mmCIF file of C-alpha atoms in Angstrom:
data_model
loop_
_atom_site.group_PDB
_atom_site.id
_atom_site.type_symbol
_atom_site.label_atom_id
_atom_site.label_comp_id
_atom_site.label_asym_id
_atom_site.label_seq_id
_atom_site.Cartn_x
_atom_site.Cartn_y
_atom_site.Cartn_z
ATOM 1 C CA MET A 11 89.150 73.654 105.104
ATOM 2 C CA LEU A 12 92.037 72.340 106.100
ATOM 3 C CA ASP A 13 94.168 74.495 103.583
ATOM 4 C CA LYS A 14 92.861 77.941 105.553
ATOM 5 C CA ILE A 15 93.682 77.121 108.874
ATOM 6 C CA THR A 16 96.630 78.996 108.888
ATOM 7 C CA ASP A 17 95.409 82.053 106.802
ATOM 8 C CA GLN A 18 92.330 84.370 107.375
ATOM 9 C CA GLY A 19 90.279 84.005 110.321
ATOM 10 C CA TRP A 20 91.379 80.562 111.956
ATOM 11 C CA ASN A 21 92.872 82.438 114.831
ATOM 12 C CA GLY A 22 92.261 85.689 114.681
ATOM 13 C CA THR A 23 90.624 86.409 117.956
ATOM 14 C CA GLU A 24 93.369 84.527 119.963
ATOM 15 C CA CYS A 25 96.050 86.802 117.924
ATOM 16 C CA ALA A 26 94.348 90.290 118.761
ATOM 17 C CA ALA A 27 94.413 89.284 122.407
ATOM 18 C CA ARG A 28 98.221 90.119 122.321
ATOM 19 C CA LEU A 29 97.242 93.603 120.907
ATOM 20 C CA GLU A 30 98.077 96.166 123.519
ATOM 21 C CA GLY A 31 95.786 99.571 124.051
ATOM 22 C CA VAL A 32 93.286 97.939 122.112
ATOM 23 C CA VAL A 33 89.794 97.652 123.973
ATOM 24 C CA GLN A 34 88.198 94.166 123.093
ATOM 25 C CA PRO A 35 86.608 91.184 124.934
ATOM 26 C CA ALA A 36 89.609 89.164 126.771
ATOM 27 C CA TRP A 37 90.443 85.964 125.220
ATOM 28 C CA LEU A 38 89.907 83.070 127.239
ATOM 29 C CA GLY A 39 90.424 80.111 125.168
ATOM 30 C CA CYS A 40 89.336 77.925 122.299
ATOM 31 C CA VAL A 41 88.215 74.462 121.570
ATOM 32 C CA VAL A 42 89.569 72.748 118.045
ATOM 33 C CA TRP A 43 88.312 69.538 116.516
ATOM 34 C CA ARG A 44 88.482 67.847 113.290
ATOM 35 C CA ASP A 45 85.369 66.534 111.301
ATOM 36 C CA THR A 46 85.334 62.947 111.098
ATOM 37 C CA SER A 47 83.450 62.989 107.621
ATOM 38 C CA GLU A 48 84.749 65.996 105.734
ATOM 39 C CA PRO A 49 88.472 67.730 105.432
ATOM 40 C CA VAL A 50 87.688 70.394 107.735
ATOM 41 C CA MET A 51 88.967 71.547 111.376
ATOM 42 C CA TRP A 52 86.277 73.407 113.352
ATOM 43 C CA ARG A 53 87.222 76.149 116.012
ATOM 44 C CA ALA A 54 85.342 77.811 118.690
ATOM 45 C CA ASP A 55 86.882 80.645 120.811
ATOM 46 C CA GLU A 56 85.531 81.622 124.098
ATOM 47 C CA THR A 57 86.152 85.783 125.292
ATOM 48 C CA GLU A 58 84.820 87.716 127.820
ATOM 49 C CA LEU A 59 81.017 88.847 127.357
ATOM 50 C CA LEU A 60 80.605 91.936 125.699
ATOM 51 C CA PRO A 61 80.335 95.283 127.899
ATOM 52 C CA GLY A 62 77.204 96.268 125.763
ATOM 53 C CA ALA A 63 74.996 95.603 123.018
ATOM 54 C CA PRO A 64 76.588 96.370 119.333
ATOM 55 C CA VAL A 65 76.185 99.829 118.158
ATOM 56 C CA GLY A 66 73.581 99.004 115.465
ATOM 57 C CA THR A 67 73.766 97.069 112.037
ATOM 58 C CA ALA A 68 76.806 97.225 109.479
ATOM 59 C CA VAL A 69 75.206 99.873 107.756
ATOM 60 C CA LEU A 70 73.377 102.491 109.843
ATOM 61 C CA SER A 71 70.126 104.268 109.140
ATOM 62 C CA GLU A 72 69.663 106.525 111.927
ATOM 63 C CA ALA A 73 72.616 107.770 114.387
ATOM 64 C CA PRO A 74 73.386 106.123 117.584
ATOM 65 C CA GLU A 75 73.751 108.107 120.819
ATOM 66 C CA LEU A 76 77.653 108.008 121.541
ATOM 67 C CA PRO A 77 79.309 109.991 124.436
ATOM 68 C CA GLY A 78 82.391 111.783 124.022
ATOM 69 C CA GLU A 79 84.387 108.787 125.932
ATOM 70 C CA TRP A 80 83.184 106.454 123.086
ATOM 71 C CA TRP A 81 84.492 108.464 120.290
ATOM 72 C CA GLU A 82 88.033 108.751 122.737
ATOM 73 C CA ALA A 83 88.000 105.215 123.221
ATOM 74 C CA LEU A 84 87.450 104.303 119.423
ATOM 75 C CA ASN A 85 90.570 106.830 118.436
ATOM 76 C CA ALA A 86 92.844 105.194 120.959
ATOM 77 C CA SER A 87 92.158 101.679 119.970
ATOM 78 C CA LEU A 88 92.591 102.427 116.447
ATOM 79 C CA ASN A 89 95.905 104.476 116.704
ATOM 80 C CA ALA A 90 97.076 101.374 118.891
ATOM 81 C CA LEU A 91 96.251 99.012 116.880
ATOM 82 C CA ALA A 92 98.116 100.615 113.839
ATOM 83 C CA ALA A 93 101.148 101.602 115.859
ATOM 84 C CA GLN A 94 101.742 97.606 116.191
ATOM 85 C CA SER A 95 103.030 94.896 113.974
ATOM 86 C CA THR A 96 101.792 91.525 112.576
ATOM 87 C CA THR A 97 102.669 88.900 110.162
ATOM 88 C CA ARG A 98 99.041 88.386 109.264
ATOM 89 C CA VAL A 99 97.554 89.888 106.213
ATOM 90 C CA ALA A 100 94.120 91.551 106.472
ATOM 91 C CA THR A 101 91.083 89.998 104.535
ATOM 92 C CA PRO A 102 88.298 92.438 104.271
ATOM 93 C CA ASP A 103 85.542 90.188 102.870
ATOM 94 C CA THR A 104 87.480 87.198 103.380
ATOM 95 C CA VAL A 105 90.002 88.282 100.960
ATOM 96 C CA PRO A 106 93.767 88.803 101.368
ATOM 97 C CA VAL A 107 94.266 92.632 100.762
ATOM 98 C CA THR A 108 97.074 93.122 98.361
ATOM 99 C CA GLN A 109 98.413 96.083 96.246
ATOM 100 C CA ALA A 110 96.874 94.306 93.453
ATOM 101 C CA LEU A 111 93.523 94.149 94.940
ATOM 102 C CA VAL A 112 93.373 97.905 95.873
ATOM 103 C CA THR A 113 94.370 98.690 92.337
ATOM 104 C CA GLU A 114 91.940 96.723 90.818
ATOM 105 C CA SER A 115 88.960 97.346 93.027
ATOM 106 C CA ILE A 116 89.539 101.237 92.425
ATOM 107 C CA ARG A 117 90.400 101.029 88.445
ATOM 108 C CA SER A 118 87.287 98.948 88.109
ATOM 109 C CA VAL A 119 84.925 102.028 89.124
ATOM 110 C CA PHE A 120 87.372 105.056 88.694
ATOM 111 C CA PRO A 121 89.647 104.966 85.743
ATOM 112 C CA ASP A 122 91.152 108.322 86.106
ATOM 113 C CA ASP A 123 94.710 108.762 85.869
ATOM 114 C CA PHE A 124 96.048 108.645 89.480
ATOM 115 C CA ASP A 125 98.582 106.544 90.995
ATOM 116 C CA THR A 126 96.897 103.653 93.206
ATOM 117 C CA THR A 127 100.213 102.903 95.004
ATOM 118 C CA VAL A 128 100.112 101.989 98.909
ATOM 119 C CA LYS A 129 102.984 103.868 100.901
ATOM 120 C CA ARG A 130 102.035 102.625 104.415
ATOM 121 C CA TRP A 131 100.754 99.052 105.476
ATOM 122 C CA VAL A 132 99.467 98.733 109.293
ATOM 123 C CA PRO A 133 97.626 96.389 111.208
ATOM 124 C CA ALA A 134 93.905 96.861 110.607
ATOM 125 C CA HIS A 135 90.584 95.508 112.032
ATOM 126 C CA ALA A 136 89.412 94.863 108.529
ATOM 127 C CA ASP A 137 85.893 94.514 109.085
ATOM 128 C CA LEU A 138 85.023 97.899 111.187
ATOM 129 C CA ASN A 139 81.446 98.738 111.181
ATOM 130 C CA TRP A 140 78.774 99.342 113.699
ATOM 131 C CA ALA A 141 77.654 95.933 114.005
ATOM 132 C CA ASN A 142 81.293 94.901 115.399
ATOM 133 C CA MET A 143 81.657 97.975 118.259
ATOM 134 C CA THR A 144 79.723 98.132 121.474
ATOM 135 C CA SER A 145 78.117 100.961 123.305
ATOM 136 C CA PRO A 146 77.938 102.893 125.280
ATOM 137 C CA ALA A 147 80.938 101.214 126.553
ATOM 138 C CA PHE A 148 83.347 100.892 123.543
ATOM 139 C CA SER A 149 84.796 97.588 122.725
ATOM 140 C CA LEU A 150 85.606 96.347 119.467
ATOM 141 C CA PHE A 151 85.308 92.433 118.309
ATOM 142 C CA ASP A 152 85.298 90.051 115.687
ATOM 143 C CA TRP A 153 88.694 89.749 114.836
ATOM 144 C CA GLU A 154 88.791 87.005 112.393
ATOM 145 C CA ASP A 155 90.048 89.067 109.605
ATOM 146 C CA TRP A 156 92.381 91.555 111.150
ATOM 147 C CA GLY A 157 95.864 92.056 109.854
ATOM 148 C CA ASN A 158 98.227 94.431 107.711
ATOM 149 C CA ALA A 159 96.162 96.542 105.450
ATOM 150 C CA PRO A 160 96.799 100.100 103.803
ATOM 151 C CA LEU A 161 96.674 102.821 106.381
ATOM 152 C CA GLY A 162 93.269 104.219 106.747
ATOM 153 C CA LEU A 163 91.194 100.993 105.741
ATOM 154 C CA ASP A 164 89.254 100.949 109.173
ATOM 155 C CA SER A 165 88.519 104.443 109.034
ATOM 156 C CA ALA A 166 87.087 104.490 105.303
ATOM 157 C CA SER A 167 85.429 101.296 106.282
ATOM 158 C CA LEU A 168 83.400 102.917 109.360
ATOM 159 C CA TRP A 169 82.922 106.003 107.235
ATOM 160 C CA ALA A 170 80.995 104.057 104.350
ATOM 161 C CA SER A 171 78.899 101.999 106.946
ATOM 162 C CA SER A 172 77.640 105.847 108.012
ATOM 163 C CA LEU A 173 77.026 107.257 104.743
ATOM 164 C CA ALA A 174 73.053 107.071 105.251
ATOM 165 C CA VAL A 175 73.643 109.091 107.978
ATOM 166 C CA PRO A 176 75.189 112.219 106.827
ATOM 167 C CA ALA A 177 75.840 113.593 109.994
ATOM 168 C CA LEU A 178 77.683 110.399 111.345
ATOM 169 C CA ALA A 179 79.767 109.974 108.650
ATOM 170 C CA GLU A 180 80.900 113.601 108.910
ATOM 171 C CA ARG A 181 81.845 112.780 112.536
ATOM 172 C CA VAL A 182 83.678 109.825 111.643
ATOM 173 C CA ARG A 183 85.928 111.767 109.184
ATOM 174 C CA HIS A 184 86.183 114.730 111.542
ATOM 175 C CA GLU A 185 87.444 111.888 114.538
ATOM 176 C CA ARG A 186 89.530 109.852 111.923
ATOM 177 C CA ARG A 187 90.886 112.908 109.752
ATOM 178 C CA SER A 188 94.755 112.151 110.207
ATOM 179 C CA ASP A 189 93.525 108.876 108.238
ATOM 180 C CA PHE A 190 91.189 110.818 105.672
ATOM 181 C CA GLU A 191 93.984 113.302 104.897
ATOM 182 C CA SER A 192 96.587 111.210 104.374
ATOM 183 C CA ARG A 193 97.311 109.800 100.751
ATOM 184 C CA ASP A 194 96.863 106.201 101.527
ATOM 185 C CA GLY A 195 93.614 107.186 103.318
ATOM 186 C CA LYS A 196 92.330 108.890 100.204
ATOM 187 C CA LEU A 197 92.989 105.474 98.326
ATOM 188 C CA MET A 198 91.153 103.557 100.953
ATOM 189 C CA THR A 199 87.937 105.921 100.553
ATOM 190 C CA LEU A 200 87.952 104.916 96.920
ATOM 191 C CA PHE A 201 88.633 101.375 97.975
ATOM 192 C CA VAL A 202 85.384 101.401 100.014
ATOM 193 C CA CYS A 203 83.406 103.529 97.531
ATOM 194 C CA SER A 204 84.400 101.079 94.939
ATOM 195 C CA LYS A 205 82.080 98.397 96.828
ATOM 196 C CA ILE A 206 79.276 100.729 96.811
ATOM 197 C CA LEU A 207 79.389 102.056 93.388
ATOM 198 C CA GLY A 208 80.443 98.980 91.586
ATOM 199 C CA PRO A 209 78.837 96.278 89.351
ATOM 200 C CA TYR A 210 76.558 94.733 92.016
ATOM 201 C CA VAL A 211 75.161 98.494 93.087
ATOM 202 C CA HIS A 212 71.847 98.330 94.366
ATOM 203 C CA PRO A 213 69.974 101.840 92.781
ATOM 204 C CA GLU A 214 68.159 102.454 96.167
ATOM 205 C CA ASP A 215 71.310 102.341 98.456
ATOM 206 C CA PRO A 216 71.347 105.717 100.210
ATOM 207 C CA ARG A 217 74.901 105.850 100.337
ATOM 208 C CA LEU A 218 75.427 106.139 96.453
ATOM 209 C CA GLU A 219 75.072 109.970 95.928
ATOM 210 C CA PRO A 220 77.262 110.715 99.015
ATOM 211 C CA ALA A 221 79.940 107.945 97.967
ATOM 212 C CA ARG A 222 80.015 109.283 94.303
ATOM 213 C CA ARG A 223 80.599 113.173 95.674
ATOM 214 C CA MET A 224 83.289 112.070 97.835
ATOM 215 C CA ALA A 225 85.006 109.713 95.186
ATOM 216 C CA LYS A 226 84.968 112.899 92.980
ATOM 217 C CA GLN A 227 86.403 115.004 95.581
ATOM 218 C CA VAL A 228 89.057 112.770 96.467
ATOM 219 C CA ILE A 229 90.374 111.726 92.663
ATOM 220 C CA GLU A 230 90.828 115.575 92.161
ATOM 221 C CA GLU A 231 92.786 115.788 95.772
ATOM 222 C CA LEU A 232 94.834 112.836 94.211
ATOM 223 C CA GLN A 233 95.445 114.222 91.054
ATOM 224 C CA ALA A 234 96.402 117.767 92.276
ATOM 225 C CA GLY A 235 99.215 115.686 94.399
#
């Protein structure tokens, strides 16, 4: 819709091309046109071909084989991304992430007594999962939702998409431990857990129990200060 043009998704791929130190397909150009029968604008972006296939689906059920160089490239890219600046606001699940959204999402599932105030906001991909990265050569794509978000959102999102494979989830936590050990990273862990454990929970989701266990641990850590 026309009122979305300056907001989520419209030029995310083009804007992401200016990010330094982030491994991604080069942006080559775009075509934009207006619908002749509806108040809608369309846009198609062209990038380089991906250097490999996506690692897998958004949520994995078995561990992928990823070399050490892959993890090094992931860490370097996420660290470089978080060190930059943007006026964009991240839109995970197409919803702009705000302090109010973080508090509402966490409180809806975890009403315990702890402060949900985010201290640090940094640029994030905001849709980091196994379907948006390639292997064996690392590359990060699908930049429609990127923008400022609480520190640790990307790491927590990737961890959540790995929960059905305990060893993989633990690897993500190990590789991104500086995020997970931060207070904001703990809040983002609860934020992603709230989506797994919320009102639309699927009783057979293999991520339920590990999400509950981690949420309990994180809440205790937050309450301990």
